Short mmCIF file of C-alpha atoms in Angstrom, two decimals:
data_model
loop_
_atom_site.label_atom_id
_atom_site.label_comp_id
_atom_site.label_asym_id
_atom_site.label_seq_id
_atom_site.Cartn_x
_atom_site.Cartn_y
_atom_site.Cartn_z
CA MET A 13 -17.18 -2.91 34.80
CA GLN A 14 -20.62 -0.69 35.19
CA ASN A 15 -21.82 0.83 37.79
CA ASP A 16 -25.41 2.27 38.18
CA LYS A 17 -25.13 3.93 41.39
CA MET A 18 -22.99 7.33 40.29
CA ARG A 19 -20.73 8.65 42.55
CA LEU A 20 -18.17 8.98 40.56
CA PRO A 21 -17.72 13.24 39.70
CA ILE A 22 -17.56 13.41 36.29
CA GLY A 23 -15.82 16.11 34.65
CA THR A 24 -16.93 19.60 34.47
CA GLY A 25 -19.53 21.63 32.21
CA TRP A 26 -22.70 20.44 30.49
CA ILE A 27 -23.15 17.49 28.35
CA ALA A 28 -26.43 18.47 25.54
CA TYR A 29 -27.43 15.34 24.31
CA THR A 30 -31.11 14.61 21.35
CA SER A 31 -34.21 12.89 23.00
CA ASP A 32 -37.80 12.51 23.13
CA ARG A 33 -37.66 12.10 27.00
CA SER A 34 -40.80 15.12 26.91
CA GLY A 35 -42.68 13.71 23.62
CA VAL A 36 -40.39 14.98 20.80
CA PHE A 37 -37.14 15.24 20.52
CA ASP A 38 -35.32 18.34 21.42
CA ILE A 39 -31.73 19.21 22.77
CA TRP A 40 -31.66 19.15 25.90
CA LEU A 41 -28.12 20.12 28.96
CA TYR A 42 -27.23 17.97 32.36
CA ARG A 43 -24.08 19.29 34.12
CA PRO A 44 -22.97 15.84 35.59
CA LYS A 45 -21.60 17.91 39.14
CA ASP A 46 -25.09 18.91 40.27
CA ALA A 47 -27.26 16.72 38.39
CA ARG A 48 -28.70 19.20 36.71
CA ASN A 49 -31.11 18.31 33.73
CA LEU A 50 -33.55 20.91 31.61
CA ALA A 51 -34.81 20.71 27.88
CA LEU A 52 -33.09 23.25 25.73
CA THR A 53 -35.39 23.93 22.76
CA GLN A 54 -39.27 22.51 22.68
CA GLY A 55 -40.00 21.34 19.89
CA LEU A 56 -37.61 22.48 17.22
CA GLY A 57 -35.43 19.40 17.75
CA GLU A 58 -35.67 15.92 15.42
CA ALA A 59 -33.75 12.00 15.91
CA PHE A 60 -31.09 13.51 13.66
CA SER A 61 -30.78 16.42 15.29
CA THR A 62 -26.96 16.88 16.44
CA PRO A 63 -25.12 19.43 18.55
CA TYR A 64 -22.76 21.47 18.67
CA TRP A 65 -21.44 23.75 21.21
CA SER A 66 -20.04 26.72 21.00
CA PRO A 67 -15.78 27.19 22.12
CA ASP A 68 -17.11 29.77 24.64
CA ASN A 69 -19.98 27.68 25.78
CA ARG A 70 -22.97 30.47 25.89
CA LYS A 71 -24.40 28.92 22.18
CA ILE A 72 -25.16 25.81 20.44
CA THR A 73 -26.24 24.83 17.12
CA PHE A 74 -28.40 21.92 15.53
CA ILE A 75 -30.41 20.79 12.62
CA GLY A 76 -33.43 20.66 12.87
CA LYS A 77 -37.45 20.81 12.14
CA GLN A 78 -37.51 21.08 8.48
CA ASN A 79 -33.56 20.46 8.42
CA ILE A 80 -34.53 23.87 8.62
CA VAL A 81 -30.09 25.25 11.20
CA TYR A 82 -30.85 27.06 14.47
CA VAL A 83 -28.74 28.66 16.54
CA ILE A 84 -29.65 28.05 20.74
CA ASP A 85 -28.31 30.40 23.22
CA THR A 86 -27.98 28.41 26.29
CA ARG A 87 -29.07 31.75 28.40
CA THR A 88 -31.51 33.54 27.13
CA ARG A 89 -32.76 30.04 24.94
CA PHE A 90 -33.14 32.71 21.57
CA ALA A 91 -33.32 30.69 19.02
CA ALA A 92 -32.10 32.05 15.70
CA ARG A 93 -33.21 30.20 12.45
CA ILE A 94 -29.90 30.05 10.10
CA ASP A 95 -30.61 27.97 6.71
CA GLN A 96 -31.82 25.09 5.86
CA VAL A 97 -29.24 22.06 4.41
CA GLU A 98 -29.63 18.55 4.52
CA PRO A 99 -29.48 16.63 8.21
CA TYR A 100 -25.50 15.25 9.60
CA THR A 101 -24.33 18.60 7.75
CA LEU A 102 -21.10 19.54 9.93
CA LEU A 103 -21.78 22.48 11.30
CA ASP A 104 -18.61 24.01 12.92
CA TRP A 105 -17.73 26.78 14.85
CA SER A 106 -15.22 29.29 14.32
CA PRO A 107 -12.43 29.39 17.00
CA ASP A 108 -13.95 33.41 18.21
CA SER A 109 -18.13 31.48 18.55
CA ARG A 110 -18.85 34.55 15.75
CA TYR A 111 -18.99 31.93 12.35
CA LEU A 112 -20.46 29.34 11.35
CA SER A 113 -19.01 26.82 9.09
CA TYR A 114 -20.82 24.59 6.80
CA VAL A 115 -21.44 22.95 3.52
CA ASN A 116 -24.40 23.14 1.41
CA ASN A 117 -25.01 22.46 -2.08
CA GLY A 118 -21.82 22.70 -3.46
CA ARG A 119 -20.12 25.67 -1.17
CA ILE A 120 -19.58 25.81 1.92
CA VAL A 121 -20.95 28.61 3.79
CA ILE A 122 -19.38 31.21 6.44
CA TYR A 123 -23.01 32.42 8.47
CA ASP A 124 -21.78 35.36 11.14
CA THR A 125 -24.16 34.68 13.74
CA GLU A 126 -24.24 38.19 14.95
CA SER A 127 -25.11 40.01 12.09
CA HIS A 128 -26.87 37.11 10.27
CA THR A 129 -25.36 37.74 7.15
CA SER A 130 -23.17 34.76 4.94
CA PHE A 131 -20.49 34.30 2.22
CA ASN A 132 -20.77 31.88 0.16
CA ILE A 133 -17.24 29.93 -1.15
CA ILE A 134 -18.32 28.17 -4.52
CA GLN A 135 -16.85 24.03 -3.96
CA PRO A 136 -18.45 21.10 -6.12
CA GLY A 137 -18.24 18.22 -4.45
CA ALA A 138 -17.36 19.86 -0.78
CA SER A 139 -18.51 17.98 3.11
CA ASP A 140 -16.60 18.28 5.77
CA ALA A 141 -15.65 21.77 6.07
CA GLN A 142 -14.49 23.45 9.47
CA TRP A 143 -12.19 26.38 11.10
CA PHE A 144 -8.67 25.72 11.75
CA PRO A 145 -7.66 26.61 14.83
CA SER A 146 -6.20 31.04 13.55
CA GLY A 147 -9.45 31.68 12.76
CA ARG A 148 -7.70 32.56 8.94
CA GLU A 149 -7.81 28.99 7.09
CA LEU A 150 -11.17 26.21 6.52
CA LEU A 151 -10.50 22.39 5.50
CA PHE A 152 -12.63 20.52 4.27
CA ALA A 153 -12.78 17.64 1.62
CA ALA A 154 -13.71 17.47 -2.25
CA PRO A 155 -13.30 15.46 -5.02
CA ASP A 156 -9.80 15.71 -7.02
CA SER A 157 -9.80 15.88 -11.17
CA ALA A 158 -9.95 12.24 -10.63
CA GLY A 159 -13.10 12.37 -8.36
CA ILE A 160 -10.87 11.14 -5.44
CA SER A 161 -11.32 12.29 -2.28
CA GLN A 162 -8.81 14.71 -0.89
CA LEU A 163 -8.53 16.93 2.02
CA TYR A 164 -7.89 21.09 0.99
CA MET A 165 -7.35 23.89 2.76
CA ILE A 166 -8.53 27.73 2.09
CA ASP A 167 -8.01 31.19 3.27
CA VAL A 168 -12.20 32.34 5.14
CA GLY A 169 -12.26 34.69 1.70
CA GLY A 170 -12.30 32.03 -0.74
CA LEU A 171 -8.46 32.07 -1.55
CA ASN A 172 -5.33 29.94 -2.21
CA LYS A 173 -6.54 26.91 -2.00
CA ARG A 174 -3.98 24.14 -1.14
CA GLN A 175 -4.22 20.02 -1.88
CA LEU A 176 -3.45 18.69 2.00
CA THR A 177 -3.15 14.71 0.83
CA GLN A 178 -2.40 12.41 -2.33
CA ASN A 179 -5.00 9.95 -1.23
CA THR A 180 -5.06 6.98 -3.53
CA GLU A 181 -7.99 4.58 -2.29
CA GLY A 182 -11.67 5.08 -1.36
CA PRO A 183 -13.57 8.37 0.41
CA LEU A 184 -13.20 9.74 3.54
CA ASN A 185 -15.86 10.26 5.38
CA ASN A 186 -16.87 11.95 8.95
CA VAL A 187 -13.79 14.57 8.91
CA ARG A 188 -12.92 16.09 11.57
CA LEU A 189 -9.40 18.40 12.17
CA SER A 190 -8.22 18.18 15.22
CA PRO A 191 -8.23 20.80 17.77
CA ASP A 192 -4.83 21.82 17.79
CA GLY A 193 -5.08 22.22 13.49
CA ARG A 194 -1.92 19.55 12.88
CA PHE A 195 -3.48 16.63 12.41
CA ALA A 196 -6.86 15.05 11.50
CA LEU A 197 -9.16 12.35 10.72
CA TYR A 198 -11.46 10.57 8.60
CA THR A 199 -13.44 7.18 8.28
CA SER A 200 -13.30 5.08 4.70
CA PRO A 201 -14.19 3.02 2.59
CA GLY A 202 -18.23 3.30 3.84
CA VAL A 203 -20.76 2.38 5.93
CA SER A 204 -20.65 -1.90 6.36
CA ILE A 205 -16.41 -1.38 6.66
CA SER A 206 -15.46 1.36 8.16
CA ILE A 207 -11.71 2.34 9.05
CA ILE A 208 -10.75 5.14 11.06
CA SER A 209 -7.29 7.01 9.64
CA THR A 210 -5.32 9.75 10.22
CA VAL A 211 -2.86 12.26 8.85
CA ASP A 212 -0.39 15.32 9.12
CA LEU A 213 -1.39 18.61 7.60
CA ALA A 214 2.09 19.45 7.50
CA THR A 215 3.89 16.14 6.33
CA GLY A 216 0.32 13.94 4.24
CA GLN A 217 1.67 10.75 6.19
CA THR A 218 -2.23 8.20 7.00
CA TYR A 219 -2.41 6.33 9.94
CA THR A 220 -4.43 3.89 9.77
CA LEU A 221 -6.16 2.77 13.51
CA GLU A 222 -6.51 -0.82 14.18
CA GLY A 223 -10.17 -0.32 15.81
CA GLY A 224 -12.25 -3.33 16.32
CA PRO A 225 -12.45 -6.98 15.52
CA GLN A 226 -15.55 -6.64 13.09
CA ALA A 227 -13.91 -3.60 11.29
CA LYS A 228 -16.50 -1.03 12.03
CA ASN A 229 -15.37 2.01 13.42
CA TYR A 230 -17.85 4.34 13.99
CA PHE A 231 -18.43 8.28 15.85
CA PRO A 232 -14.48 8.87 16.18
CA GLU A 233 -14.04 12.25 18.53
CA TRP A 234 -10.51 13.17 19.04
CA SER A 235 -9.38 14.59 22.24
CA PRO A 236 -8.97 17.80 23.77
CA ASP A 237 -5.11 17.95 23.83
CA SER A 238 -5.52 16.65 20.27
CA SER A 239 -3.31 13.45 21.48
CA SER A 240 -5.66 10.34 21.26
CA ILE A 241 -9.23 8.86 19.66
CA ALA A 242 -12.52 7.71 21.10
CA TYR A 243 -14.59 5.81 19.05
CA SER A 244 -17.32 2.69 18.34
CA ALA A 245 -16.27 0.16 16.70
CA THR A 246 -18.93 -2.72 16.66
CA ASP A 247 -18.50 -6.51 18.33
CA LEU A 248 -20.52 -9.66 18.01
CA ILE A 249 -20.79 -11.18 21.51
CA GLU A 250 -22.85 -14.65 22.21
CA ASN A 251 -24.62 -13.78 18.86
CA ARG A 252 -25.30 -10.24 19.74
CA TYR A 253 -23.89 -6.57 18.70
CA VAL A 254 -22.45 -5.08 20.83
CA SER A 255 -19.94 -1.59 21.12
CA LEU A 256 -16.30 -1.34 22.54
CA VAL A 257 -16.17 2.31 24.32
CA GLN A 258 -12.36 2.46 22.57
CA THR A 259 -9.57 4.77 22.01
CA ASP A 260 -6.12 5.29 20.52
CA ARG A 261 -3.10 7.60 19.70
CA ARG A 262 -3.34 9.41 16.93
CA THR A 263 -1.40 7.67 15.11
CA GLY A 264 -2.11 4.26 16.49
CA GLY A 265 -0.29 1.68 18.20
CA ASN A 266 -1.95 1.59 21.58
CA LYS A 267 -5.52 0.67 21.27
CA GLN A 268 -7.77 0.91 24.46
CA THR A 269 -11.35 -0.49 25.42
CA TRP A 270 -13.08 1.22 27.89
CA ALA A 271 -16.52 0.34 28.61
CA VAL A 272 -19.20 -2.03 26.48
CA SER A 273 -22.69 -0.35 24.83
CA ASP A 274 -25.10 -3.11 24.23
CA CYS A 275 -26.08 -0.26 20.89
CA PHE A 276 -24.95 -1.66 18.00
CA ALA A 277 -22.96 2.00 18.01
CA THR A 278 -22.69 4.88 19.48
CA PRO A 279 -21.53 7.87 20.10
CA VAL A 280 -19.20 9.05 22.13
CA THR A 281 -17.72 12.62 23.47
CA TRP A 282 -14.42 13.82 25.39
CA SER A 283 -14.95 15.76 28.55
CA PRO A 284 -13.62 18.74 28.72
CA ASP A 285 -10.82 17.88 30.83
CA GLY A 286 -9.55 14.79 28.87
CA ASN A 287 -10.70 12.35 31.61
CA GLN A 288 -13.76 11.00 30.78
CA ILE A 289 -15.72 9.73 27.75
CA ALA A 290 -19.49 9.62 27.87
CA TYR A 291 -21.80 7.45 25.67
CA LEU A 292 -24.93 6.07 24.87
CA SER A 293 -26.52 2.55 25.93
CA GLY A 294 -29.86 0.81 26.65
CA CYS A 295 -30.20 -0.27 23.53
CA THR A 296 -32.55 -3.27 22.93
CA ASP A 297 -33.32 -4.73 19.06
CA GLU A 298 -36.88 -2.76 18.19
CA GLU A 299 -35.08 0.28 20.70
CA PRO A 300 -32.58 2.94 20.00
CA ALA A 301 -30.83 4.09 23.32
CA ASN A 302 -32.37 5.43 26.65
CA GLN A 303 -28.86 5.73 29.10
CA ILE A 304 -26.41 7.80 28.37
CA ARG A 305 -23.12 6.15 30.72
CA VAL A 306 -19.94 7.62 31.45
CA VAL A 307 -16.66 5.88 32.27
CA ASP A 308 -13.69 7.22 34.30
CA LEU A 309 -10.11 6.91 31.82
CA ARG A 310 -8.30 6.77 35.50
CA ASN A 311 -10.66 4.61 37.22
CA PRO A 312 -12.24 2.99 33.93
CA VAL A 313 -15.96 2.14 35.99
CA SER A 314 -19.19 2.40 33.91
CA TYR A 315 -21.46 4.77 35.62
CA LYS A 316 -25.61 6.11 34.55
CA ILE A 317 -25.82 9.23 34.54
CA ILE A 318 -29.22 9.89 32.50
CA GLU A 319 -31.61 6.92 31.66
CA GLY A 320 -35.39 7.38 30.34
CA GLY A 321 -36.85 8.10 26.08
CA ARG A 322 -34.77 7.93 23.05
CA ILE A 323 -31.17 9.13 22.82
CA THR A 324 -29.55 9.54 19.95
CA ALA A 325 -26.49 12.20 20.27
CA ILE A 326 -24.58 13.43 23.14
CA GLN A 327 -21.54 16.36 23.54
CA TRP A 328 -19.85 17.43 25.74
CA SER A 329 -19.50 21.32 26.06
CA PRO A 330 -15.85 22.25 25.58
CA SER A 331 -12.93 23.28 27.46
CA SER A 332 -13.76 26.99 28.68
CA PHE A 333 -9.62 27.28 29.19
CA VAL A 334 -9.32 30.34 26.06
CA ASN A 335 -8.76 28.99 22.63
CA PRO A 336 -4.57 30.55 21.24
CA ARG A 337 -4.33 33.08 19.98
CA PHE A 338 -2.08 33.81 17.09
CA ASN A 339 -0.22 37.20 16.04
CA VAL A 340 0.37 37.48 12.03
CA TYR A 341 4.20 38.45 12.17
CA ILE A 342 4.78 40.67 9.04
CA ASN A 343 8.68 40.91 6.75
CA SER A 344 8.97 43.56 4.18
CA VAL A 345 11.88 42.83 3.85
CA TYR A 346 12.04 39.01 2.83
CA ARG A 347 8.53 39.92 1.76
CA VAL A 348 6.39 37.35 4.31
CA SER A 349 3.63 37.07 6.53
CA PHE A 350 3.09 33.98 8.71
CA PRO A 351 0.47 33.47 12.34
CA TYR A 352 2.39 33.16 15.47
CA PRO A 353 1.26 32.74 18.83
CA ALA A 354 0.83 35.86 20.49
CA HIS A 355 2.23 34.51 23.84
CA TRP A 356 6.46 34.62 21.87
CA ASN A 357 8.57 37.37 22.41
CA ARG A 358 10.67 39.07 19.50
CA VAL A 359 14.83 38.54 20.15
CA THR A 360 15.73 40.02 17.04
CA GLU A 361 13.58 41.06 14.17
CA GLU A 362 14.49 37.60 12.62
CA ARG A 363 13.65 35.67 15.50
CA TYR A 364 10.35 34.74 18.16
CA GLU A 365 10.26 32.45 20.93
CA GLY A 366 8.36 31.53 23.60
CA MET A 367 8.57 29.37 26.02
CA ASP A 368 6.91 25.72 23.86
CA GLY A 369 8.77 26.83 20.21
CA PHE A 370 10.72 29.05 18.63
CA PHE A 371 10.50 30.40 14.63
CA GLN A 372 13.89 32.18 12.84
CA ILE A 373 14.19 33.05 9.21
CA SER A 374 16.88 34.42 6.85
CA ALA A 375 17.01 33.36 3.73
CA ILE A 376 19.14 31.90 0.38
CA SER A 377 21.13 32.86 -2.54
CA SER A 378 21.75 29.68 -4.78
CA GLY A 379 20.78 28.86 -8.36
CA ASP A 380 20.35 25.60 -7.59
CA PRO A 381 17.30 22.99 -7.89
CA ILE A 382 15.54 22.96 -4.45
CA GLU A 383 16.18 19.40 -4.08
CA GLU A 384 19.69 19.40 -3.38
CA ILE A 385 19.07 23.33 -0.97
CA CYS A 386 16.77 20.95 0.89
CA ARG A 387 19.74 18.18 1.46
CA SER A 388 22.40 20.48 1.67
CA GLU A 389 20.45 21.76 5.25
CA ALA A 390 18.94 19.18 5.97
CA PHE A 391 22.46 16.73 6.21
CA HIS A 392 24.98 19.91 7.27
CA PRO A 393 28.44 18.92 8.95
CA LEU A 394 27.13 19.77 11.88
CA ARG A 395 24.38 17.51 11.66
CA PRO A 396 21.57 20.51 13.32
CA TYR A 397 18.51 17.65 12.37
CA GLY A 398 20.50 14.48 13.54
CA SER A 399 22.52 11.93 11.91
CA ASN A 400 19.09 10.97 9.82
CA PRO A 401 16.23 14.02 9.07
CA ARG A 402 13.53 13.19 6.65
CA ILE A 403 12.72 15.95 4.35
CA VAL A 404 9.46 16.09 2.88
CA PRO A 405 8.67 17.93 -0.78
CA ALA A 406 5.71 20.19 -0.60
CA SER A 407 4.49 23.27 -1.94
CA ILE A 408 3.14 26.08 -1.23
CA GLN A 409 1.18 29.46 -2.64
CA LEU A 410 1.92 27.64 -5.78
CA GLN A 411 5.82 27.65 -4.86
CA ASN A 412 7.96 24.09 -4.76
CA ALA A 413 9.23 23.61 -1.58
CA CYS A 414 10.48 21.46 1.77
CA ILE A 415 10.21 20.52 5.07
CA ILE A 416 13.01 19.00 7.68
CA PHE A 417 11.90 16.78 10.32
CA PRO A 418 14.78 16.34 13.18
CA SER A 419 15.87 12.33 13.86
CA ASP A 420 15.85 10.81 17.20
CA ASP A 421 18.99 11.80 18.01
CA GLN A 422 19.08 15.48 17.01
CA PRO A 423 21.12 16.99 19.97
CA ALA A 424 19.21 18.29 22.69
CA GLU A 425 20.08 21.40 22.41
CA MET A 426 18.04 21.69 18.72
CA ARG A 427 14.96 22.68 20.93
CA ASN A 428 13.37 20.00 18.72
CA GLN A 429 14.53 22.31 14.93
CA SER A 430 12.62 21.37 11.60
CA ALA A 431 12.81 23.75 8.69
CA LEU A 432 10.81 25.33 5.94
CA ILE A 433 12.79 25.88 3.27
CA VAL A 434 10.58 27.45 -0.02
CA LYS A 435 11.56 29.05 -3.62
CA TYR A 436 10.33 32.55 -3.80
CA PRO A 437 7.68 33.45 -6.89
CA ARG A 438 10.68 35.88 -7.75
CA PRO A 439 14.37 36.87 -6.39
CA VAL A 440 14.73 39.39 -3.55
CA SER A 441 16.83 41.93 -3.22
CA ILE A 442 18.34 42.38 0.59
CA GLN A 443 21.05 44.34 0.92
CA GLY A 444 22.05 44.24 -2.66
CA THR A 445 21.91 40.24 -2.95
CA LEU A 446 19.16 38.70 -4.58
CA TYR A 447 17.12 35.49 -2.71
CA ASN A 448 15.91 32.39 -5.01
CA TYR A 449 15.05 30.81 -1.55
CA PHE A 450 13.50 31.51 1.74
CA ILE A 451 14.01 29.17 4.69
CA LEU A 452 12.05 29.54 8.51
CA TRP A 453 13.91 27.10 11.51
CA SER A 454 11.31 26.79 14.19
CA ASP A 455 10.77 23.66 16.55
CA ARG A 456 8.83 20.81 15.04
CA ASP A 457 5.38 21.14 16.99
CA HIS A 458 4.85 24.92 15.02
CA ILE A 459 5.89 23.97 12.05
CA GLY A 460 2.92 22.48 10.27
CA LEU A 461 1.55 26.62 11.65
CA PHE A 462 3.70 28.08 9.57
CA VAL A 463 3.79 25.78 6.68
CA ARG A 464 -0.40 26.61 7.03
CA GLY A 465 0.24 30.68 6.98
CA LEU A 466 3.15 31.48 4.82
CA ARG A 467 2.26 33.91 2.46
CA PHE A 468 4.95 35.99 0.21
CA VAL A 469 3.16 40.15 0.11
#
């Protein structure tokens, strides 16, 4: 259902969009709560310009005239010229809103927007470089030794590169990391056929979303809470292409259609609270979109909020909530370090916990292979992981490892306990005994954080 009279108070924040409503393409800002609309730039944009908000809502970056990367302070409107890159290159902000990451000529560039200095990580074929929530690692796509696209993570200093997927099929396009850093989505194989898939970065398990009836699914975007994905699904209705504004769970199985745009495909963007989705409409056979519409998922009626000029991109400002912060745990006895949520409290030297999770560490002294160690832990006679736990092989800092996930019948008092077991590079002596394996227990929601962040020291 559509309604062209805007009566519903829609969300908070600002919507940045690219439009030529003044005669040339620029970045514009629209505030839904009072319909305030203003031009942020003057003559700097192009039709391909896509605005990217910094997490603190203070700055916007985009690729504009002559393929130059600009950073705009939304309060002063001061524009800084950063670099020159290919159109449609992904630009991604660090969690502290200071650094930009992007790919340019086979290099992952990390640009400091305060000191205006940069650092390059050489990665031939890389694309879609973006920050993990910890601010310590980057995710990116690149071909493996066989030329097949894979997802990798690497420390921001360019060290400790790890392959996260075992893809055997087509390219991984439009890679986007979930806000919580646990999943990534991508489209494949190309433009004429575009299927959305997600991957659990802790386990490598992939999920394929059902998508639209034509298998043309574009512009996927994570919800602010990382639970869902919105996207545009092209369909043919009465001999005319339209796009369905749809959502699905990150693991699929809950596809819903919320609105219909009269464009072949439309960018979509979530409101900061995750209750609304904005999208483009007003297309004709000859012209691109000239409208921005919003649908409220609690009352699925579509409202027009902007009309006029050609509109090519939209991005709602992020939540004003502070991103989760992390401390670094270092234990010289067990020779490990890793990030953990800063609001967790120390219980003992080996255990920290909070309302939303916990970790505890120990070590295992055994000469058995890791497969046997993992199986013995997972199928302990007391069944701490339930009757049918899942063991996922892994590799951490080039060492054999495994992750143990509980089954659905795990006892509630175990608090969703999962485990990570890693073979030490060299046995560690603790109180006169040599230990071959490190083990960490954590709730399931945070085990991926420790898998990605664990370092031997």
